Amino acid sequence: MNARAESCPNCGALTQPGTQYCENCGSRLPEGFASSSVPAAWSSGAPAVAEYEGSDPLLSFEVEYPERLSRLLIFVKWLLAIPHYVILYLLGIAVAAVWFIAFFAILITGRYPRGLWDFVLLFMRWTANVNAYVLLQRDEYPPFGDAAYPAHLHLEYPTHLSRWKIFLKWLLIIPSLFIFAFVSFAAGICVIIAFFAILITGTFPRGLFDFVTGSYRWGYRITAYAYFLTDRYPPFSMD
């Protein structure tokens, strides 16, 4: 009798039963979500990854909750992360150039060149890892690049993107940016409170932790939309 295999709703890959995060894309698996059948791709060892045929995949982002955090590191994480931010600043210049190239590529072909798309997503994942560290959510020092880390940002590559939306995304995103400004301010307050909570108890209060994660999930979805990585308008929600 085959064990029940859990299928990731984001990328379609099957993971070992009981796994909390997808082994292929790193996104959190919904509790109780499972498939009773095991396709041939699973038995052969090849990941059953379904290609996304639309233009509006939704970005997912999760940070694994730590049971304990260092009281000492909260004073120096911002300092230790400086080398990352220097590199990310330089990469950000390259991302701006990629955005310019992608604009014309989408206008002409309706597609975002895959290599450039992957580069921008790598930049976003790297940034998400560093932010999770600086925001006191994790103690593990973030890797230089798109390596494994307890922060999981995933987005499916769209096979087609709207040609006309590239002219309006900067305008359409304004309402979401306006509300997100208040959400991010509240997240900053949560991090300040968490600083003292970690200093006293060694833990990041779970409710505050989830709020900070949710706020940055919203922010990364706005970024993905503005970078033309997806046509999916970021929902007014942190879920």
mmCIF file of N, CA, C and O in Angstrom, residues 6-81:
data_model
loop_
_atom_site.group_PDB
_atom_site.id
_atom_site.type_symbol
_atom_site.label_atom_id
_atom_site.label_comp_id
_atom_site.label_asym_id
_atom_site.label_seq_id
_atom_site.Cartn_x
_atom_site.Cartn_y
_atom_site.Cartn_z
ATOM 1 N N GLU A 6 1.895 14.166 -0.547
ATOM 2 C CA GLU A 6 1.389 15.528 -0.464
ATOM 3 C C GLU A 6 1.811 16.298 -1.705
ATOM 4 O O GLU A 6 2.982 16.331 -2.058
ATOM 5 N N SER A 7 0.862 16.940 -2.357
ATOM 6 C CA SER A 7 1.127 17.664 -3.599
ATOM 7 C C SER A 7 1.095 19.157 -3.341
ATOM 8 O O SER A 7 0.141 19.681 -2.762
ATOM 9 N N CYS A 8 2.139 19.860 -3.757
ATOM 10 C CA CYS A 8 2.237 21.307 -3.543
ATOM 11 C C CYS A 8 1.227 22.030 -4.441
ATOM 12 O O CYS A 8 1.228 21.830 -5.657
ATOM 13 N N PRO A 9 0.368 22.879 -3.882
ATOM 14 C CA PRO A 9 -0.615 23.595 -4.700
ATOM 15 C C PRO A 9 0.004 24.692 -5.549
ATOM 16 O O PRO A 9 -0.633 25.215 -6.461
ATOM 17 N N ASN A 10 1.272 25.049 -5.282
ATOM 18 C CA ASN A 10 1.919 26.116 -6.042
ATOM 19 C C ASN A 10 2.637 25.602 -7.285
ATOM 20 O O ASN A 10 2.502 26.156 -8.368
ATOM 21 N N CYS A 11 3.423 24.517 -7.114
ATOM 22 C CA CYS A 11 4.204 24.040 -8.252
ATOM 23 C C CYS A 11 3.782 22.653 -8.728
ATOM 24 O O CYS A 11 4.220 22.203 -9.774
ATOM 25 N N GLY A 12 2.970 21.951 -7.943
ATOM 26 C CA GLY A 12 2.478 20.645 -8.362
ATOM 27 C C GLY A 12 3.381 19.481 -8.009
ATOM 28 O O GLY A 12 3.027 18.333 -8.261
ATOM 29 N N ALA A 13 4.547 19.741 -7.424
ATOM 30 C CA ALA A 13 5.479 18.664 -7.099
ATOM 31 C C ALA A 13 4.970 17.867 -5.899
ATOM 32 O O ALA A 13 4.319 18.398 -5.007
ATOM 33 N N LEU A 14 5.286 16.570 -5.857
ATOM 34 C CA LEU A 14 4.908 15.719 -4.746
ATOM 35 C C LEU A 14 6.072 15.591 -3.784
ATOM 36 O O LEU A 14 7.223 15.451 -4.196
ATOM 37 N N THR A 15 5.783 15.641 -2.492
ATOM 38 C CA THR A 15 6.824 15.554 -1.475
ATOM 39 C C THR A 15 6.539 14.379 -0.560
ATOM 40 O O THR A 15 5.461 13.783 -0.587
ATOM 41 N N GLN A 16 7.509 14.053 0.276
ATOM 42 C CA GLN A 16 7.352 12.945 1.201
ATOM 43 C C GLN A 16 6.198 13.219 2.165
ATOM 44 O O GLN A 16 5.991 14.359 2.570
ATOM 45 N N PRO A 17 5.429 12.205 2.523
ATOM 46 C CA PRO A 17 4.312 12.389 3.461
ATOM 47 C C PRO A 17 4.779 13.018 4.764
ATOM 48 O O PRO A 17 5.826 12.663 5.305
ATOM 49 N N GLY A 18 3.998 13.989 5.245
ATOM 50 C CA GLY A 18 4.322 14.663 6.499
ATOM 51 C C GLY A 18 5.245 15.844 6.351
ATOM 52 O O GLY A 18 5.553 16.514 7.329
ATOM 53 N N THR A 19 5.692 16.138 5.137
ATOM 54 C CA THR A 19 6.589 17.266 4.920
ATOM 55 C C THR A 19 5.814 18.571 5.043
ATOM 56 O O THR A 19 4.736 18.719 4.481
ATOM 57 N N GLN A 20 6.364 19.537 5.769
ATOM 58 C CA GLN A 20 5.678 20.808 5.990
ATOM 59 C C GLN A 20 5.868 21.772 4.834
ATOM 60 O O GLN A 20 4.994 22.582 4.532
ATOM 61 N N TYR A 21 7.044 21.686 4.177
ATOM 62 C CA TYR A 21 7.341 22.587 3.072
ATOM 63 C C TYR A 21 7.656 21.793 1.814
ATOM 64 O O TYR A 21 8.232 20.700 1.870
ATOM 65 N N CYS A 22 7.275 22.342 0.671
ATOM 66 C CA CYS A 22 7.517 21.686 -0.606
ATOM 67 C C CYS A 22 9.011 21.544 -0.848
ATOM 68 O O CYS A 22 9.759 22.517 -0.736
ATOM 69 N N GLU A 23 9.444 20.343 -1.214
ATOM 70 C CA GLU A 23 10.862 20.100 -1.456
ATOM 71 C C GLU A 23 11.318 20.693 -2.778
ATOM 72 O O GLU A 23 12.512 20.847 -3.021
ATOM 73 N N ASN A 24 10.374 21.035 -3.659
ATOM 74 C CA ASN A 24 10.730 21.581 -4.968
ATOM 75 C C ASN A 24 10.795 23.102 -4.978
ATOM 76 O O ASN A 24 11.778 23.685 -5.434
ATOM 77 N N CYS A 25 9.750 23.778 -4.421
ATOM 78 C CA CYS A 25 9.709 25.244 -4.480
ATOM 79 C C CYS A 25 9.862 25.899 -3.125
ATOM 80 O O CYS A 25 10.070 27.108 -3.040
ATOM 81 N N GLY A 26 9.758 25.138 -2.040
ATOM 82 C CA GLY A 26 9.971 25.696 -0.715
ATOM 83 C C GLY A 26 8.745 26.308 -0.068
ATOM 84 O O GLY A 26 8.818 26.780 1.063
ATOM 85 N N SER A 27 7.598 26.324 -0.736
ATOM 86 C CA SER A 27 6.402 26.938 -0.163
ATOM 87 C C SER A 27 5.753 26.006 0.859
ATOM 88 O O SER A 27 5.917 24.792 0.816
ATOM 89 N N ARG A 28 5.018 26.614 1.811
ATOM 90 C CA ARG A 28 4.363 25.828 2.861
ATOM 91 C C ARG A 28 3.202 25.022 2.277
ATOM 92 O O ARG A 28 2.418 25.526 1.478
ATOM 93 N N LEU A 29 3.094 23.754 2.700
ATOM 94 C CA LEU A 29 2.001 22.901 2.260
ATOM 95 C C LEU A 29 0.823 23.071 3.207
ATOM 96 O O LEU A 29 1.001 23.089 4.427
ATOM 97 N N PRO A 30 -0.400 23.224 2.669
ATOM 98 C CA PRO A 30 -1.571 23.345 3.534
ATOM 99 C C PRO A 30 -1.738 22.114 4.397
ATOM 100 O O PRO A 30 -1.503 20.990 3.957
ATOM 101 N N GLU A 31 -2.139 22.322 5.623
ATOM 102 C CA GLU A 31 -2.313 21.209 6.543
ATOM 103 C C GLU A 31 -3.425 20.280 6.058
ATOM 104 O O GLU A 31 -4.523 20.736 5.726
ATOM 105 N N GLY A 32 -3.117 19.009 5.965
ATOM 106 C CA GLY A 32 -4.113 18.035 5.549
ATOM 107 C C GLY A 32 -4.266 17.903 4.048
ATOM 108 O O GLY A 32 -5.040 17.083 3.578
ATOM 109 N N PHE A 33 -3.525 18.701 3.282
ATOM 110 C CA PHE A 33 -3.639 18.622 1.827
ATOM 111 C C PHE A 33 -2.814 17.453 1.332
ATOM 112 O O PHE A 33 -1.612 17.389 1.537
ATOM 113 N N ALA A 34 -3.415 16.491 0.686
ATOM 114 C CA ALA A 34 -2.689 15.304 0.243
ATOM 115 C C ALA A 34 -3.383 14.690 -0.937
ATOM 116 O O ALA A 34 -4.555 14.913 -1.198
ATOM 117 N N SER A 35 -2.646 13.896 -1.676
ATOM 118 C CA SER A 35 -3.201 13.141 -2.802
ATOM 119 C C SER A 35 -3.051 11.661 -2.500
ATOM 120 O O SER A 35 -2.009 11.211 -2.039
ATOM 121 N N SER A 36 -4.104 10.912 -2.740
ATOM 122 C CA SER A 36 -4.073 9.490 -2.421
ATOM 123 C C SER A 36 -3.387 8.664 -3.489
ATOM 124 O O SER A 36 -3.101 7.500 -3.300
ATOM 125 N N SER A 37 -3.123 9.269 -4.647
ATOM 126 C CA SER A 37 -2.473 8.521 -5.724
ATOM 127 C C SER A 37 -1.069 9.031 -5.938
ATOM 128 O O SER A 37 -0.759 10.170 -5.673
ATOM 129 N N VAL A 38 -0.208 8.166 -6.417
ATOM 130 C CA VAL A 38 1.180 8.525 -6.664
ATOM 131 C C VAL A 38 1.469 8.347 -8.142
ATOM 132 O O VAL A 38 1.543 7.222 -8.633
ATOM 133 N N PRO A 39 1.636 9.447 -8.898
ATOM 134 C CA PRO A 39 1.888 9.328 -10.331
ATOM 135 C C PRO A 39 3.224 8.682 -10.629
ATOM 136 O O PRO A 39 4.097 8.541 -9.761
ATOM 137 N N ALA A 40 3.409 8.345 -11.910
ATOM 138 C CA ALA A 40 4.652 7.701 -12.335
ATOM 139 C C ALA A 40 5.846 8.594 -12.102
ATOM 140 O O ALA A 40 6.948 8.129 -11.821
ATOM 141 N N ALA A 41 5.652 9.919 -12.233
ATOM 142 C CA ALA A 41 6.771 10.846 -12.034
ATOM 143 C C ALA A 41 7.317 10.743 -10.626
ATOM 144 O O ALA A 41 8.508 10.916 -10.391
ATOM 145 N N TRP A 42 6.427 10.442 -9.644
ATOM 146 C CA TRP A 42 6.885 10.312 -8.265
ATOM 147 C C TRP A 42 7.695 9.033 -8.081
ATOM 148 O O TRP A 42 8.751 9.029 -7.460
ATOM 149 N N SER A 43 7.207 7.940 -8.645
ATOM 150 C CA SER A 43 7.905 6.681 -8.480
ATOM 151 C C SER A 43 9.236 6.669 -9.209
ATOM 152 O O SER A 43 10.161 5.976 -8.826
ATOM 153 N N SER A 44 9.363 7.479 -10.279
ATOM 154 C CA SER A 44 10.621 7.513 -11.013
ATOM 155 C C SER A 44 11.613 8.498 -10.439
ATOM 156 O O SER A 44 12.747 8.577 -10.883
ATOM 157 N N GLY A 45 11.165 9.296 -9.451
ATOM 158 C CA GLY A 45 12.064 10.258 -8.833
ATOM 159 C C GLY A 45 12.027 11.617 -9.479
ATOM 160 O O GLY A 45 12.632 12.556 -8.988
ATOM 161 N N ALA A 46 11.337 11.784 -10.613
ATOM 162 C CA ALA A 46 11.272 13.082 -11.278
ATOM 163 C C ALA A 46 10.161 13.920 -10.681
ATOM 164 O O ALA A 46 9.069 13.420 -10.449
ATOM 165 N N PRO A 47 10.424 15.207 -10.367
ATOM 166 C CA PRO A 47 9.385 16.044 -9.787
ATOM 167 C C PRO A 47 8.266 16.298 -10.777
ATOM 168 O O PRO A 47 8.500 16.628 -11.933
ATOM 169 N N ALA A 48 7.029 16.114 -10.336
ATOM 170 C CA ALA A 48 5.875 16.346 -11.205
ATOM 171 C C ALA A 48 5.499 17.816 -11.151
ATOM 172 O O ALA A 48 4.588 18.219 -10.438
ATOM 173 N N VAL A 49 6.232 18.652 -11.874
ATOM 174 C CA VAL A 49 6.027 20.091 -11.866
ATOM 175 C C VAL A 49 5.158 20.485 -13.048
ATOM 176 O O VAL A 49 5.512 20.249 -14.197
ATOM 177 N N ALA A 50 4.011 21.070 -12.772
ATOM 178 C CA ALA A 50 3.111 21.493 -13.836
ATOM 179 C C ALA A 50 3.478 22.888 -14.302
ATOM 180 O O ALA A 50 3.702 23.773 -13.497
ATOM 181 N N GLU A 51 3.562 23.080 -15.616
ATOM 182 C CA GLU A 51 3.867 24.396 -16.155
ATOM 183 C C GLU A 51 2.645 25.291 -16.028
ATOM 184 O O GLU A 51 1.520 24.871 -16.319
ATOM 185 N N TYR A 52 2.856 26.523 -15.572
ATOM 186 C CA TYR A 52 1.744 27.447 -15.410
ATOM 187 C C TYR A 52 1.407 28.035 -16.767
ATOM 188 O O TYR A 52 2.236 28.663 -17.410
ATOM 189 N N GLU A 53 0.157 27.852 -17.190
ATOM 190 C CA GLU A 53 -0.242 28.262 -18.529
ATOM 191 C C GLU A 53 -0.830 29.671 -18.583
ATOM 192 O O GLU A 53 -1.069 30.193 -19.651
ATOM 193 N N GLY A 54 -1.094 30.265 -17.446
ATOM 194 C CA GLY A 54 -1.709 31.590 -17.441
ATOM 195 C C GLY A 54 -0.696 32.707 -17.287
ATOM 196 O O GLY A 54 0.502 32.517 -17.410
ATOM 197 N N SER A 55 -1.203 33.900 -17.013
ATOM 198 C CA SER A 55 -0.335 35.067 -16.859
ATOM 199 C C SER A 55 -0.443 35.661 -15.469
ATOM 200 O O SER A 55 0.120 36.715 -15.223
ATOM 201 N N ASP A 56 -1.181 35.010 -14.563
ATOM 202 C CA ASP A 56 -1.435 35.630 -13.271
ATOM 203 C C ASP A 56 -1.154 34.715 -12.084
ATOM 204 O O ASP A 56 -1.997 34.540 -11.213
ATOM 205 N N PRO A 57 0.032 34.098 -11.992
ATOM 206 C CA PRO A 57 0.358 33.314 -10.797
ATOM 207 C C PRO A 57 0.484 34.233 -9.586
ATOM 208 O O PRO A 57 0.840 35.403 -9.704
ATOM 209 N N LEU A 58 0.168 33.713 -8.412
ATOM 210 C CA LEU A 58 0.230 34.488 -7.181
ATOM 211 C C LEU A 58 1.464 34.086 -6.388
ATOM 212 O O LEU A 58 1.694 32.905 -6.135
ATOM 213 N N LEU A 59 2.244 35.059 -6.003
ATOM 214 C CA LEU A 59 3.471 34.813 -5.242
ATOM 215 C C LEU A 59 3.138 34.321 -3.848
ATOM 216 O O LEU A 59 2.200 34.803 -3.208
ATOM 217 N N SER A 60 3.896 33.342 -3.375
ATOM 218 C CA SER A 60 3.745 32.846 -2.004
ATOM 219 C C SER A 60 5.019 33.145 -1.224
ATOM 220 O O SER A 60 6.126 33.131 -1.777
ATOM 221 N N PHE A 61 4.853 33.426 0.058
ATOM 222 C CA PHE A 61 6.011 33.726 0.912
ATOM 223 C C PHE A 61 5.722 33.262 2.330
ATOM 224 O O PHE A 61 4.681 33.560 2.893
ATOM 225 N N GLU A 62 6.662 32.507 2.890
ATOM 226 C CA GLU A 62 6.551 32.034 4.256
ATOM 227 C C GLU A 62 7.916 32.093 4.930
ATOM 228 O O GLU A 62 8.951 31.954 4.269
ATOM 229 N N VAL A 63 7.913 32.307 6.234
ATOM 230 C CA VAL A 63 9.129 32.215 7.039
ATOM 231 C C VAL A 63 8.851 31.190 8.124
ATOM 232 O O VAL A 63 7.829 31.268 8.818
ATOM 233 N N GLU A 64 9.724 30.211 8.258
ATOM 234 C CA GLU A 64 9.551 29.184 9.278
ATOM 235 C C GLU A 64 9.699 29.811 10.666
ATOM 236 O O GLU A 64 10.652 30.538 10.930
ATOM 237 N N TYR A 65 8.751 29.500 11.542
ATOM 238 C CA TYR A 65 8.762 30.093 12.881
ATOM 239 C C TYR A 65 9.798 29.401 13.769
ATOM 240 O O TYR A 65 9.777 28.182 13.924
ATOM 241 N N PRO A 66 10.727 30.173 14.376
ATOM 242 C CA PRO A 66 11.732 29.575 15.260
ATOM 243 C C PRO A 66 11.223 29.503 16.699
ATOM 244 O O PRO A 66 10.573 30.430 17.190
ATOM 245 N N GLU A 67 11.520 28.428 17.366
ATOM 246 C CA GLU A 67 11.101 28.292 18.759
ATOM 247 C C GLU A 67 11.935 29.166 19.690
ATOM 248 O O GLU A 67 11.427 29.673 20.692
ATOM 249 N N ARG A 68 13.211 29.337 19.358
ATOM 250 C CA ARG A 68 14.089 30.178 20.187
ATOM 251 C C ARG A 68 14.929 31.072 19.285
ATOM 252 O O ARG A 68 15.279 30.704 18.163
ATOM 253 N N LEU A 69 15.262 32.270 19.793
ATOM 254 C CA LEU A 69 16.111 33.209 19.074
ATOM 255 C C LEU A 69 17.172 33.756 20.019
ATOM 256 O O LEU A 69 16.954 33.866 21.230
ATOM 257 N N SER A 70 18.310 34.118 19.442
ATOM 258 C CA SER A 70 19.424 34.630 20.230
ATOM 259 C C SER A 70 19.134 36.030 20.750
ATOM 260 O O SER A 70 18.702 36.911 20.001
ATOM 261 N N ARG A 71 19.385 36.241 22.038
ATOM 262 C CA ARG A 71 19.221 37.577 22.607
ATOM 263 C C ARG A 71 20.351 38.509 22.179
ATOM 264 O O ARG A 71 20.168 39.735 22.128
ATOM 265 N N LEU A 72 21.501 37.949 21.867
ATOM 266 C CA LEU A 72 22.657 38.762 21.504
ATOM 267 C C LEU A 72 22.583 39.257 20.069
ATOM 268 O O LEU A 72 22.878 40.430 19.781
ATOM 269 N N LEU A 73 22.169 38.383 19.152
ATOM 270 C CA LEU A 73 22.184 38.734 17.732
ATOM 271 C C LEU A 73 21.250 39.880 17.380
ATOM 272 O O LEU A 73 21.459 40.570 16.380
ATOM 273 N N ILE A 74 20.210 40.106 18.177
ATOM 274 C CA ILE A 74 19.271 41.172 17.833
ATOM 275 C C ILE A 74 19.940 42.546 17.829
ATOM 276 O O ILE A 74 19.437 43.480 17.209
ATOM 277 N N PHE A 75 21.099 42.676 18.476
ATOM 278 C CA PHE A 75 21.795 43.953 18.512
ATOM 279 C C PHE A 75 22.693 44.166 17.295
ATOM 280 O O PHE A 75 23.046 45.311 16.986
ATOM 281 N N VAL A 76 23.060 43.090 16.604
ATOM 282 C CA VAL A 76 24.075 43.222 15.550
ATOM 283 C C VAL A 76 23.629 42.718 14.182
ATOM 284 O O VAL A 76 24.399 42.804 13.224
ATOM 285 N N LYS A 77 22.410 42.210 14.060
ATOM 286 C CA LYS A 77 21.985 41.657 12.774
ATOM 287 C C LYS A 77 22.031 42.695 11.662
ATOM 288 O O LYS A 77 22.424 42.392 10.530
ATOM 289 N N TRP A 78 21.606 43.917 11.956
ATOM 290 C CA TRP A 78 21.633 44.975 10.936
ATOM 291 C C TRP A 78 23.051 45.241 10.461
ATOM 292 O O TRP A 78 23.285 45.532 9.281
ATOM 293 N N LEU A 79 24.021 45.106 11.387
ATOM 294 C CA LEU A 79 25.421 45.340 11.035
ATOM 295 C C LEU A 79 25.983 44.173 10.214
ATOM 296 O O LEU A 79 26.662 44.378 9.200
ATOM 297 N N LEU A 80 25.661 42.962 10.622
ATOM 298 C CA LEU A 80 26.156 41.780 9.921
ATOM 299 C C LEU A 80 25.579 41.670 8.510
ATOM 300 O O LEU A 80 26.183 41.052 7.634
ATOM 301 N N ALA A 81 24.421 42.279 8.286
ATOM 302 C CA ALA A 81 23.765 42.177 6.984
ATOM 303 C C ALA A 81 24.261 43.211 5.981
ATOM 304 O O ALA A 81 23.875 43.160 4.805
#
